mmCIF file of C-alpha atoms and ligand atoms in Angstrom:
data_model
loop_
_atom_site.group_PDB
_atom_site.id
_atom_site.type_symbol
_atom_site.label_atom_id
_atom_site.label_comp_id
_atom_site.label_asym_id
_atom_site.label_seq_id
_atom_site.Cartn_x
_atom_site.Cartn_y
_atom_site.Cartn_z
ATOM 1 C CA MET F 1440 120.735 87.955 52.491
ATOM 2 C CA THR F 1441 124.416 88.243 53.223
ATOM 3 C CA THR F 1442 126.734 85.438 52.508
ATOM 4 C CA ILE F 1443 129.274 84.090 54.655
ATOM 5 C CA ASP F 1444 131.990 81.615 53.918
ATOM 6 C CA SER F 1445 131.958 78.648 56.066
ATOM 7 C CA THR F 1446 135.619 79.186 57.821
ATOM 8 C CA ARG F 1447 135.508 82.597 58.847
ATOM 9 C CA LEU F 1448 131.710 81.248 60.441
ATOM 10 C CA LEU F 1449 133.844 78.646 62.173
ATOM 11 C CA SER F 1450 136.784 80.165 62.970
ATOM 12 C CA ARG F 1451 135.171 81.906 65.630
ATOM 13 C CA SER F 1452 131.917 81.232 68.188
ATOM 14 C CA VAL F 1453 129.337 83.127 70.061
ATOM 15 C CA PRO F 1454 128.048 81.966 73.449
ATOM 16 C CA PHE F 1455 124.662 81.956 74.490
ATOM 17 C CA SER F 1456 124.466 84.742 77.559
ATOM 18 C CA PRO F 1457 128.024 85.543 79.225
ATOM 19 C CA PRO F 1458 127.603 88.257 81.936
ATOM 20 C CA ASN F 1459 128.629 91.943 81.494
ATOM 21 C CA ILE F 1460 131.180 92.746 84.958
ATOM 22 C CA THR F 1461 133.816 95.533 84.605
ATOM 23 C CA GLU F 1462 136.981 96.509 87.189
ATOM 24 C CA GLU F 1463 133.746 99.117 88.733
ATOM 25 C CA GLU F 1464 131.795 95.636 89.848
ATOM 26 C CA ILE F 1465 135.082 93.696 91.014
ATOM 27 C CA ALA F 1466 136.498 97.053 92.699
ATOM 28 C CA GLU F 1467 133.060 96.732 94.999
ATOM 29 C CA VAL F 1468 133.011 93.098 96.078
ATOM 30 C CA VAL F 1469 136.466 93.664 96.961
ATOM 31 C CA ASP F 1470 135.901 96.633 99.184
ATOM 32 C CA SER F 1471 133.037 94.198 100.834
ATOM 33 C CA LEU F 1472 135.511 91.461 101.253
ATOM 34 C CA ARG F 1473 137.818 94.353 102.853
ATOM 35 C CA SER F 1474 135.477 95.537 104.886
ATOM 36 C CA ASP F 1475 134.477 93.394 108.156
ATOM 37 C CA TRP F 1476 130.967 93.240 107.045
ATOM 38 C CA ILE F 1477 130.344 90.597 104.671
ATOM 39 C CA THR F 1478 126.704 89.171 104.486
ATOM 40 C CA THR F 1479 123.562 91.222 104.731
ATOM 41 C CA GLY F 1480 124.643 94.701 106.216
ATOM 42 C CA PRO F 1481 124.715 98.191 104.648
ATOM 43 C CA LYS F 1482 125.043 97.398 101.092
ATOM 44 C CA THR F 1483 122.218 94.922 100.855
ATOM 45 C CA ARG F 1484 120.061 97.701 102.561
ATOM 46 C CA LYS F 1485 121.551 100.719 99.837
ATOM 47 C CA PHE F 1486 120.558 97.601 97.107
ATOM 48 C CA GLU F 1487 117.480 97.261 98.495
ATOM 49 C CA GLN F 1488 116.125 101.152 98.305
ATOM 50 C CA GLU F 1489 117.975 101.789 94.747
ATOM 51 C CA PHE F 1490 116.391 98.879 93.414
ATOM 52 C CA ALA F 1491 112.578 99.733 94.661
ATOM 53 C CA ALA F 1492 113.686 103.213 93.041
ATOM 54 C CA CYS F 1493 114.433 102.037 89.965
ATOM 55 C CA VAL F 1494 111.230 99.760 89.303
ATOM 56 C CA GLN F 1495 109.066 102.784 91.452
ATOM 57 C CA ALA F 1496 107.868 99.712 94.325
ATOM 58 C CA PRO F 1497 106.897 99.913 97.479
ATOM 59 C CA ALA F 1498 109.645 98.275 99.324
ATOM 60 C CA ALA F 1499 112.201 95.527 98.089
ATOM 61 C CA LEU F 1500 113.269 92.807 100.321
ATOM 62 C CA ALA F 1501 117.089 91.455 98.936
ATOM 63 C CA MET F 1502 116.866 87.353 98.554
ATOM 64 C CA ASN F 1503 119.679 85.147 97.537
ATOM 65 C CA SER F 1504 117.490 83.388 94.418
ATOM 66 C CA CYS F 1505 114.674 84.818 92.820
ATOM 67 C CA THR F 1506 113.164 81.421 93.967
ATOM 68 C CA ALA F 1507 113.723 82.060 97.207
ATOM 69 C CA GLY F 1508 111.922 85.277 96.670
ATOM 70 C CA LEU F 1509 109.264 83.118 94.933
ATOM 71 C CA HIS F 1510 108.990 80.464 97.804
ATOM 72 C CA VAL F 1511 108.827 83.265 100.514
ATOM 73 C CA ALA F 1512 105.997 84.885 98.637
ATOM 74 C CA LEU F 1513 103.717 82.051 99.058
ATOM 75 C CA ALA F 1514 104.457 81.223 101.953
ATOM 76 C CA THR F 1515 103.962 84.930 103.030
ATOM 77 C CA LEU F 1516 100.995 85.064 101.560
ATOM 78 C CA GLY F 1517 100.002 81.861 103.839
ATOM 79 C CA VAL F 1518 99.335 79.765 101.119
ATOM 80 C CA GLY F 1519 99.332 76.203 101.581
ATOM 81 C CA ARG F 1520 97.866 72.049 101.308
ATOM 82 C CA GLY F 1521 94.767 71.927 99.958
ATOM 83 C CA ASP F 1522 95.474 75.564 98.261
ATOM 84 C CA LYS F 1523 95.094 76.007 94.482
ATOM 85 C CA VAL F 1524 97.175 78.239 92.447
ATOM 86 C CA LEU F 1525 96.992 79.172 89.078
ATOM 87 C CA THR F 1526 100.752 79.515 86.859
ATOM 88 C CA THR F 1527 102.085 78.997 83.381
ATOM 89 C CA PRO F 1528 103.424 75.346 81.923
ATOM 90 C CA MET F 1529 105.856 77.904 79.871
ATOM 91 C CA THR F 1530 108.633 78.637 82.797
ATOM 92 C CA PHE F 1531 111.856 77.465 83.844
ATOM 93 C CA ALA F 1532 110.426 75.282 86.786
ATOM 94 C CA ALA F 1533 111.677 77.044 90.265
ATOM 95 C CA SER F 1534 108.250 78.834 89.064
ATOM 96 C CA VAL F 1535 105.931 75.566 89.733
ATOM 97 C CA ASN F 1536 108.411 73.934 91.874
ATOM 98 C CA VAL F 1537 108.059 76.708 95.362
ATOM 99 C CA ILE F 1538 103.715 75.983 94.674
ATOM 100 C CA GLU F 1539 104.879 72.412 95.950
ATOM 101 C CA HIS F 1540 106.888 73.571 98.898
ATOM 102 C CA VAL F 1541 104.846 75.260 99.719
ATOM 103 C CA GLY F 1542 102.223 72.336 99.780
ATOM 104 C CA ALA F 1543 100.192 74.158 97.157
ATOM 105 C CA THR F 1544 98.841 72.168 94.190
ATOM 106 C CA PRO F 1545 99.910 74.018 90.925
ATOM 107 C CA VAL F 1546 96.968 74.227 88.056
ATOM 108 C CA LEU F 1547 98.954 74.784 84.789
ATOM 109 C CA CYS F 1548 96.913 77.486 82.217
ATOM 110 C CA ASP F 1549 98.081 77.596 78.912
ATOM 111 C CA VAL F 1550 99.524 80.791 77.210
ATOM 112 C CA GLU F 1551 98.967 83.318 74.575
ATOM 113 C CA PRO F 1552 100.151 82.577 70.976
ATOM 114 C CA ASP F 1553 102.127 85.970 70.896
ATOM 115 C CA THR F 1554 104.124 85.768 73.916
ATOM 116 C CA LEU F 1555 103.562 82.763 75.557
ATOM 117 C CA ASN F 1556 102.398 84.446 78.344
ATOM 118 C CA ILE F 1557 99.953 82.951 80.755
ATOM 119 C CA ASP F 1558 95.871 83.556 78.980
ATOM 120 C CA PRO F 1559 93.345 85.187 80.945
ATOM 121 C CA GLY F 1560 91.058 83.321 79.544
ATOM 122 C CA GLU F 1561 92.656 80.557 80.439
ATOM 123 C CA ILE F 1562 92.955 81.200 84.143
ATOM 124 C CA GLU F 1563 88.928 82.546 83.788
ATOM 125 C CA LYS F 1564 88.665 79.276 83.186
ATOM 126 C CA LYS F 1565 90.267 77.736 85.877
ATOM 127 C CA LEU F 1566 89.184 79.779 88.807
ATOM 128 C CA THR F 1567 88.018 77.753 91.750
ATOM 129 C CA PRO F 1568 87.199 78.811 94.953
ATOM 130 C CA ASP F 1569 90.180 76.886 96.345
ATOM 131 C CA VAL F 1570 92.597 78.573 94.272
ATOM 132 C CA GLU F 1571 94.098 81.259 96.597
ATOM 133 C CA ALA F 1572 97.101 82.792 93.684
ATOM 134 C CA ILE F 1573 98.073 83.236 90.523
ATOM 135 C CA VAL F 1574 101.808 83.076 89.730
ATOM 136 C CA VAL F 1575 102.313 84.988 86.328
ATOM 137 C CA VAL F 1576 105.533 84.844 84.682
ATOM 138 C CA HIS F 1577 106.837 88.124 81.818
ATOM 139 C CA TYR F 1578 108.348 85.134 79.654
ATOM 140 C CA ALA F 1579 111.437 86.799 77.629
ATOM 141 C CA GLY F 1580 111.109 89.677 79.175
ATOM 142 C CA HIS F 1581 107.490 90.752 77.776
ATOM 143 C CA PRO F 1582 104.881 91.487 80.153
ATOM 144 C CA VAL F 1583 101.794 89.524 80.988
ATOM 145 C CA ASP F 1584 98.399 91.160 80.423
ATOM 146 C CA LEU F 1585 97.805 92.270 83.780
ATOM 147 C CA ASP F 1586 94.857 94.013 83.470
ATOM 148 C CA PRO F 1587 92.339 91.284 83.530
ATOM 149 C CA ILE F 1588 94.056 89.240 85.585
ATOM 150 C CA LEU F 1589 94.258 91.595 88.457
ATOM 151 C CA GLU F 1590 90.291 92.262 87.967
ATOM 152 C CA MET F 1591 89.537 88.572 88.332
ATOM 153 C CA ALA F 1592 92.361 88.570 91.328
ATOM 154 C CA ARG F 1593 90.795 91.384 92.857
ATOM 155 C CA ALA F 1594 86.747 89.848 92.380
ATOM 156 C CA HIS F 1595 87.408 86.461 93.556
ATOM 157 C CA ASP F 1596 89.830 87.771 97.102
ATOM 158 C CA ILE F 1597 93.352 86.075 94.885
ATOM 159 C CA ALA F 1598 97.049 86.976 95.727
ATOM 160 C CA VAL F 1599 98.677 87.517 92.691
ATOM 161 C CA VAL F 1600 102.775 87.264 92.800
ATOM 162 C CA GLU F 1601 105.121 87.654 89.536
ATOM 163 C CA ASP F 1602 107.671 85.968 88.457
ATOM 164 C CA ALA F 1603 110.016 89.102 86.932
ATOM 165 C CA ALA F 1604 112.937 86.901 86.730
ATOM 166 C CA HIS F 1605 113.424 88.171 82.741
ATOM 167 C CA ALA F 1606 111.599 91.265 83.343
ATOM 168 C CA MET F 1607 114.187 93.875 84.760
ATOM 169 C CA PRO F 1608 113.570 96.612 83.109
ATOM 170 C CA ALA F 1609 109.829 95.925 81.740
ATOM 171 C CA ALA F 1610 107.094 98.409 81.766
ATOM 172 C CA ILE F 1611 103.585 98.647 81.008
ATOM 173 C CA ASN F 1612 101.967 101.826 79.640
ATOM 174 C CA GLY F 1613 105.713 103.208 81.326
ATOM 175 C CA LYS F 1614 104.418 101.799 84.638
ATOM 176 C CA PRO F 1615 107.361 99.666 85.952
ATOM 177 C CA ILE F 1616 107.686 95.442 85.937
ATOM 178 C CA GLY F 1617 107.768 95.972 89.829
ATOM 179 C CA SER F 1618 105.126 98.473 90.746
ATOM 180 C CA HIS F 1619 101.817 97.436 90.488
ATOM 181 C CA GLY F 1620 101.473 96.497 93.653
ATOM 182 C CA ASN F 1621 101.689 92.486 93.809
ATOM 183 C CA LEU F 1622 104.536 90.673 95.506
ATOM 184 C CA THR F 1623 107.471 90.197 92.377
ATOM 185 C CA ALA F 1624 110.319 88.908 92.933
ATOM 186 C CA PHE F 1625 113.233 89.047 90.606
ATOM 187 C CA SER F 1626 116.525 86.972 89.543
ATOM 188 C CA PHE F 1627 119.950 88.176 89.504
ATOM 189 C CA TYR F 1628 121.419 84.622 88.439
ATOM 190 C CA ALA F 1629 124.380 84.422 85.951
ATOM 191 C CA THR F 1630 122.559 84.836 82.971
ATOM 192 C CA LYS F 1631 119.459 87.247 83.617
ATOM 193 C CA ASN F 1632 119.034 90.871 82.350
ATOM 194 C CA ILE F 1633 121.712 92.917 85.353
ATOM 195 C CA THR F 1634 123.681 89.426 88.187
ATOM 196 C CA THR F 1635 124.747 89.062 91.124
ATOM 197 C CA CYS F 1636 126.242 85.534 90.491
ATOM 198 C CA GLU F 1637 122.906 84.488 92.286
ATOM 199 C CA GLY F 1638 120.822 86.971 94.196
ATOM 200 C CA GLY F 1639 117.428 88.096 93.247
ATOM 201 C CA MET F 1640 114.608 90.518 94.900
ATOM 202 C CA LEU F 1641 111.232 90.647 95.992
ATOM 203 C CA THR F 1642 109.198 93.989 95.871
ATOM 204 C CA GLY F 1643 105.371 94.505 97.041
ATOM 205 C CA ASP F 1644 103.383 96.169 99.642
ATOM 206 C CA PRO F 1645 105.859 97.207 102.667
ATOM 207 C CA ALA F 1646 103.661 94.860 105.465
ATOM 208 C CA LEU F 1647 103.784 92.142 103.543
ATOM 209 C CA LEU F 1648 107.854 92.507 102.707
ATOM 210 C CA GLU F 1649 107.800 93.101 106.727
ATOM 211 C CA ARG F 1650 106.739 89.556 107.323
ATOM 212 C CA ALA F 1651 108.753 88.049 104.062
ATOM 213 C CA ARG F 1652 111.578 89.894 105.976
ATOM 214 C CA VAL F 1653 111.456 87.636 109.422
ATOM 215 C CA LEU F 1654 110.505 84.591 106.447
ATOM 216 C CA HIS F 1655 113.577 85.230 104.408
ATOM 217 C CA LEU F 1656 115.979 84.459 107.618
ATOM 218 C CA HIS F 1657 115.438 81.857 109.925
ATOM 219 C CA GLY F 1658 111.811 83.585 111.453
ATOM 220 C CA MET F 1659 114.173 85.925 113.421
ATOM 221 C CA SER F 1660 112.884 89.221 114.885
ATOM 222 C CA LYS F 1661 116.222 90.638 113.734
ATOM 223 C CA ASP F 1662 119.174 90.780 111.347
ATOM 224 C CA ALA F 1663 122.394 90.299 112.856
ATOM 225 C CA ALA F 1664 123.566 93.479 111.225
ATOM 226 C CA ARG F 1665 120.281 95.152 113.706
ATOM 227 C CA ARG F 1666 121.108 93.121 116.213
ATOM 228 C CA TYR F 1667 125.249 94.053 115.951
ATOM 229 C CA GLU F 1668 124.808 98.198 115.236
ATOM 230 C CA LYS F 1669 125.355 100.411 117.814
ATOM 231 C CA GLY F 1670 122.660 100.244 120.440
ATOM 232 C CA GLY F 1671 121.975 96.845 119.530
ATOM 233 C CA ASN F 1672 121.405 93.503 121.506
ATOM 234 C CA TRP F 1673 121.669 90.018 121.247
ATOM 235 C CA ARG F 1674 118.257 89.087 121.871
ATOM 236 C CA TYR F 1675 116.298 88.040 119.388
ATOM 237 C CA ASP F 1676 112.967 85.966 119.222
ATOM 238 C CA ILE F 1677 112.058 82.916 116.436
ATOM 239 C CA LEU F 1678 108.571 83.485 114.764
ATOM 240 C CA ALA F 1679 107.992 81.657 112.482
ATOM 241 C CA PRO F 1680 110.493 78.381 111.664
ATOM 242 C CA GLY F 1681 111.752 80.693 108.470
ATOM 243 C CA PHE F 1682 114.188 80.137 105.205
ATOM 244 C CA LYS F 1683 117.768 80.472 105.165
ATOM 245 C CA TYR F 1684 117.372 83.142 101.885
ATOM 246 C CA ASN F 1685 118.955 86.373 102.733
ATOM 247 C CA MET F 1686 121.776 87.552 100.487
ATOM 248 C CA THR F 1687 125.090 88.677 100.953
ATOM 249 C CA ASP F 1688 127.040 92.001 100.684
ATOM 250 C CA VAL F 1689 129.462 90.739 98.405
ATOM 251 C CA ALA F 1690 126.081 90.446 96.265
ATOM 252 C CA ALA F 1691 124.706 92.974 96.769
ATOM 253 C CA ALA F 1692 128.067 95.146 96.128
ATOM 254 C CA MET F 1693 127.967 93.366 92.483
ATOM 255 C CA GLY F 1694 124.321 94.313 92.012
ATOM 256 C CA ARG F 1695 124.536 97.648 92.838
ATOM 257 C CA VAL F 1696 127.033 98.797 90.127
ATOM 258 C CA GLN F 1697 125.022 96.398 87.938
ATOM 259 C CA LEU F 1698 121.869 98.254 88.210
ATOM 260 C CA ARG F 1699 123.799 100.974 87.702
ATOM 261 C CA ARG F 1700 124.293 100.376 84.588
ATOM 262 C CA MET F 1701 121.172 98.766 83.573
ATOM 263 C CA ASP F 1702 120.332 101.760 80.782
ATOM 264 C CA GLU F 1703 123.403 100.456 79.019
ATOM 265 C CA PHE F 1704 122.711 97.309 79.129
ATOM 266 C CA GLN F 1705 119.478 98.058 77.959
ATOM 267 C CA GLN F 1706 120.084 100.348 75.134
ATOM 268 C CA ARG F 1707 122.300 97.242 73.817
ATOM 269 C CA ARG F 1708 119.636 94.891 74.046
ATOM 270 C CA LEU F 1709 117.495 96.671 71.989
ATOM 271 C CA GLU F 1710 119.865 97.436 69.236
ATOM 272 C CA ILE F 1711 120.598 94.043 68.902
ATOM 273 C CA VAL F 1712 116.635 93.057 68.692
ATOM 274 C CA ALA F 1713 116.137 95.527 65.872
ATOM 275 C CA ARG F 1714 118.899 93.917 63.937
ATOM 276 C CA TYR F 1715 117.665 90.236 64.635
ATOM 277 C CA ASP F 1716 113.955 91.435 64.221
ATOM 278 C CA GLU F 1717 115.065 92.677 60.454
ATOM 279 C CA ALA F 1718 117.012 90.244 59.169
ATOM 280 C CA PHE F 1719 114.592 87.638 60.065
ATOM 281 C CA SER F 1720 111.920 89.228 59.267
ATOM 282 C CA GLN F 1721 113.260 88.450 55.408
ATOM 283 C CA LEU F 1722 112.723 85.037 56.607
ATOM 284 C CA PRO F 1723 109.452 83.272 55.626
ATOM 285 C CA GLU F 1724 110.742 80.337 57.437
ATOM 286 C CA VAL F 1725 110.834 81.567 60.913
ATOM 287 C CA GLU F 1726 108.695 83.943 62.901
ATOM 288 C CA ILE F 1727 110.162 86.563 65.352
ATOM 289 C CA PRO F 1728 109.475 87.127 69.116
ATOM 290 C CA THR F 1729 106.137 90.158 69.308
ATOM 291 C CA VAL F 1730 106.373 93.470 71.091
ATOM 292 C CA ARG F 1731 102.646 93.824 71.968
ATOM 293 C CA ASP F 1732 101.411 97.646 71.764
ATOM 294 C CA GLY F 1733 101.988 99.865 74.874
ATOM 295 C CA VAL F 1734 104.566 97.313 76.497
ATOM 296 C CA GLN F 1735 108.112 97.546 77.587
ATOM 297 C CA SER F 1736 109.785 94.353 76.981
ATOM 298 C CA ALA F 1737 112.721 93.721 78.828
ATOM 299 C CA HIS F 1738 113.822 91.732 76.263
ATOM 300 C CA HIS F 1739 115.564 89.134 77.929
ATOM 301 C CA LEU F 1740 115.935 86.300 75.218
ATOM 302 C CA TYR F 1741 115.271 86.003 71.762
ATOM 303 C CA VAL F 1742 113.437 83.198 70.880
ATOM 304 C CA LEU F 1743 112.705 82.581 66.700
ATOM 305 C CA ARG F 1744 109.804 79.030 66.436
ATOM 306 C CA LEU F 1745 110.667 77.591 63.294
ATOM 307 C CA GLU F 1746 107.863 77.660 60.712
ATOM 308 C CA THR F 1747 108.138 73.297 60.484
ATOM 309 C CA GLU F 1748 106.714 72.976 57.697
ATOM 310 C CA ARG F 1749 108.918 75.393 55.430
ATOM 311 C CA LEU F 1750 112.343 73.367 56.480
ATOM 312 C CA ARG F 1751 113.675 70.044 55.779
ATOM 313 C CA ILE F 1752 115.260 70.146 59.260
ATOM 314 C CA SER F 1753 113.205 69.524 63.178
ATOM 315 C CA ARG F 1754 114.318 72.244 65.812
ATOM 316 C CA ASP F 1755 116.432 69.719 68.133
ATOM 317 C CA ASP F 1756 118.696 69.344 64.635
ATOM 318 C CA PHE F 1757 118.449 73.204 63.891
ATOM 319 C CA VAL F 1758 120.276 73.625 67.067
ATOM 320 C CA LEU F 1759 123.202 71.598 66.748
ATOM 321 C CA ALA F 1760 123.815 72.934 62.665
ATOM 322 C CA LEU F 1761 124.307 76.632 64.654
ATOM 323 C CA ALA F 1762 126.105 75.010 67.424
ATOM 324 C CA ASP F 1763 128.292 73.402 63.731
ATOM 325 C CA LEU F 1764 128.861 77.275 62.685
ATOM 326 C CA GLY F 1765 129.454 78.292 66.279
ATOM 327 C CA VAL F 1766 126.528 80.270 67.272
ATOM 328 C CA THR F 1767 125.445 78.598 70.970
ATOM 329 C CA ALA F 1768 120.985 78.365 70.682
ATOM 330 C CA SER F 1769 118.881 77.438 73.637
ATOM 331 C CA VAL F 1770 115.530 76.598 74.184
ATOM 332 C CA HIS F 1771 113.431 78.128 77.157
ATOM 333 C CA PHE F 1772 111.538 76.299 77.940
ATOM 334 C CA ILE F 1773 110.946 72.484 78.227
ATOM 335 C CA PRO F 1774 107.083 73.170 79.762
ATOM 336 C CA VAL F 1775 106.106 72.215 83.003
ATOM 337 C CA HIS F 1776 104.130 69.512 82.032
ATOM 338 C CA VAL F 1777 106.319 67.630 80.525
ATOM 339 C CA HIS F 1778 108.998 67.182 82.821
ATOM 340 C CA PRO F 1779 108.716 63.056 84.669
ATOM 341 C CA PHE F 1780 107.530 65.020 87.729
ATOM 342 C CA TYR F 1781 105.155 66.768 86.607
ATOM 343 C CA ARG F 1782 103.679 64.470 83.943
ATOM 344 C CA ASP F 1783 103.293 61.858 86.247
ATOM 345 C CA THR F 1784 102.886 63.454 89.340
ATOM 346 C CA TYR F 1785 99.417 65.420 87.790
ATOM 347 C CA GLY F 1786 99.288 63.179 84.306
ATOM 348 C CA TYR F 1787 100.023 65.558 82.158
ATOM 349 C CA GLN F 1788 100.040 64.797 78.263
ATOM 350 C CA PRO F 1789 102.267 66.579 75.787
ATOM 351 C CA GLU F 1790 98.564 68.284 74.207
ATOM 352 C CA ASP F 1791 96.888 69.520 77.293
ATOM 353 C CA PHE F 1792 98.428 72.403 76.653
ATOM 354 C CA PRO F 1793 98.519 72.493 72.649
ATOM 355 C CA VAL F 1794 100.357 76.155 72.548
ATOM 356 C CA ALA F 1795 103.015 75.942 75.001
ATOM 357 C CA TRP F 1796 103.090 72.542 73.116
ATOM 358 C CA ASN F 1797 103.345 73.470 70.036
ATOM 359 C CA ALA F 1798 105.420 76.656 70.478
ATOM 360 C CA PHE F 1799 107.814 74.022 72.421
ATOM 361 C CA MET F 1800 108.424 72.024 69.632
ATOM 362 C CA ARG F 1801 109.340 74.935 67.039
ATOM 363 C CA MET F 1802 111.358 77.487 69.502
ATOM 364 C CA LEU F 1803 114.910 78.328 70.135
ATOM 365 C CA SER F 1804 116.704 81.102 71.859
ATOM 366 C CA LEU F 1805 119.489 82.610 70.464
ATOM 367 C CA PRO F 1806 122.642 84.353 72.157
ATOM 368 C CA LEU F 1807 121.268 87.919 73.732
ATOM 369 C CA TYR F 1808 123.553 89.705 76.010
ATOM 370 C CA SER F 1809 124.852 93.324 76.478
ATOM 371 C CA ARG F 1810 128.389 92.464 76.005
ATOM 372 C CA MET F 1811 127.605 91.421 72.376
ATOM 373 C CA GLN F 1812 129.908 92.699 69.766
ATOM 374 C CA ASP F 1813 128.080 93.797 66.462
ATOM 375 C CA ALA F 1814 130.836 91.092 65.090
ATOM 376 C CA ASP F 1815 129.296 88.637 67.274
ATOM 377 C CA VAL F 1816 125.621 89.452 66.068
ATOM 378 C CA GLU F 1817 126.866 89.756 62.535
ATOM 379 C CA HIS F 1818 127.955 85.840 62.857
ATOM 380 C CA VAL F 1819 124.413 84.830 64.272
ATOM 381 C CA VAL F 1820 122.501 85.865 61.411
ATOM 382 C CA ALA F 1821 124.788 84.992 59.290
ATOM 383 C CA ALA F 1822 124.831 81.309 60.547
ATOM 384 C CA VAL F 1823 120.623 80.886 60.799
ATOM 385 C CA GLU F 1824 120.438 82.016 57.588
ATOM 386 C CA GLN F 1825 122.566 79.773 56.128
ATOM 387 C CA VAL F 1826 121.010 76.965 58.189
ATOM 388 C CA VAL F 1827 117.786 78.067 56.761
ATOM 389 C CA ARG F 1828 118.706 78.094 53.231
ATOM 390 C CA GLY F 1829 120.220 75.096 53.912
ATOM 391 C CA HIS F 1830 117.094 72.998 54.772
ATOM 392 C CA ARG F 1831 114.452 75.389 53.262
ATOM 393 C CA ARG F 1832 111.661 72.797 51.243
HETATM 394 C C1 PLP A 406 115.827 82.118 86.489
HETATM 395 C C2 PLP A 406 114.583 81.559 86.186
HETATM 396 C C3 PLP A 406 114.206 81.840 87.644
HETATM 397 C C4 PLP A 406 115.055 81.146 88.545
HETATM 398 O O1 PLP A 406 116.043 82.561 89.613
HETATM 399 P P1 PLP A 406 116.778 81.703 90.401
HETATM 400 O O2 PLP A 406 117.818 83.214 90.315
HETATM 401 O O3 PLP A 406 117.754 80.907 89.632
HETATM 402 O O4 PLP A 406 116.305 81.264 91.718
HETATM 403 C C5 PLP A 406 112.721 81.770 87.743
HETATM 404 N N1 PLP A 406 111.611 82.230 86.496
HETATM 405 C C6 PLP A 406 112.306 82.136 85.723
HETATM 406 C C7 PLP A 406 111.200 82.235 84.828
HETATM 407 C C8 PLP A 406 113.467 82.291 85.471
HETATM 408 O O5 PLP A 406 113.966 82.111 83.660
#
């Protein structure tokens, strides 16, 4: 185990997940600003094509967030009042909020203890005739066990929507997330594996995405780029009361460069994860994240679970102790069912989803970002070792 003197640890700090932006992104953004087309236009169309090719999706639609993508996905599928939608408590609230937005009722299914992804066995128990869709979340970038879920969905004629906010780039047996034929929403939020500051992408069946394209921009039959192009026409029709969820060309300019750099980003994440795994697997007081055989994780988050019975420190105090040593840790996620709105609306108790609740009480996410230097990684390793050493039973 590395020994470090605390003064060295205290003299520097490691942020949680800053973006990785170079002069290349900046030049592309400036190029968009200098052009006369700053909102949805040619760069957005190119970004959609390049993204679809990258994840082997039949089509893609750029959005101003992943949340917008999930909302439009449910609206496109016609999910609404009187319908139930199965999903996971171990996610960011956005995945569940959109179910409320379309007027449907979320039904939570507990997660699997290793991956913290939705448990297909729990889905099976909660499949009633009023279930219209399942929203799965590839937690921390580890793919959901899609096969049994898609099989149940087919058997019951239910749609599956994938929240792939963490899953770029992830794959199951070499098949990328985004290519499994379901409407799949990716996030380019500031902290995600690739970013456009704010932004998202919806992939899936071209016919469904055509309807999503109408809904994502006011319900208009033609966007501005198509109305103003050569031979275009000012006239349009409103086909549905749609949303305002389009991506700007300024964001797309940044996204295209980030997409080209993704392999470089992923390579670095893999190196950091390997170093963390090596160091923390030596500590019986912590449990390292699992990657199942046959899957490729995007490693969006590095989530440690404390073996609390071996430690004299709570998770909350562990996070504070890391902060004192210059390491910004976080927790992903406060389970949906303990947030006041969901708790009070559906009368949930923390123990209603024991796997998610137990994991939440023990988990913390360590800094993980592609710009992270070896010295930052060693700083985090040393800080975790020091807190564990100081509080072992
Ligand atoms: C970040 C995140 C979202 C929302 O992404 P936005 O692009 O910010 O809307 C949705 N689901 C999960 C699991 C997330 O982590």
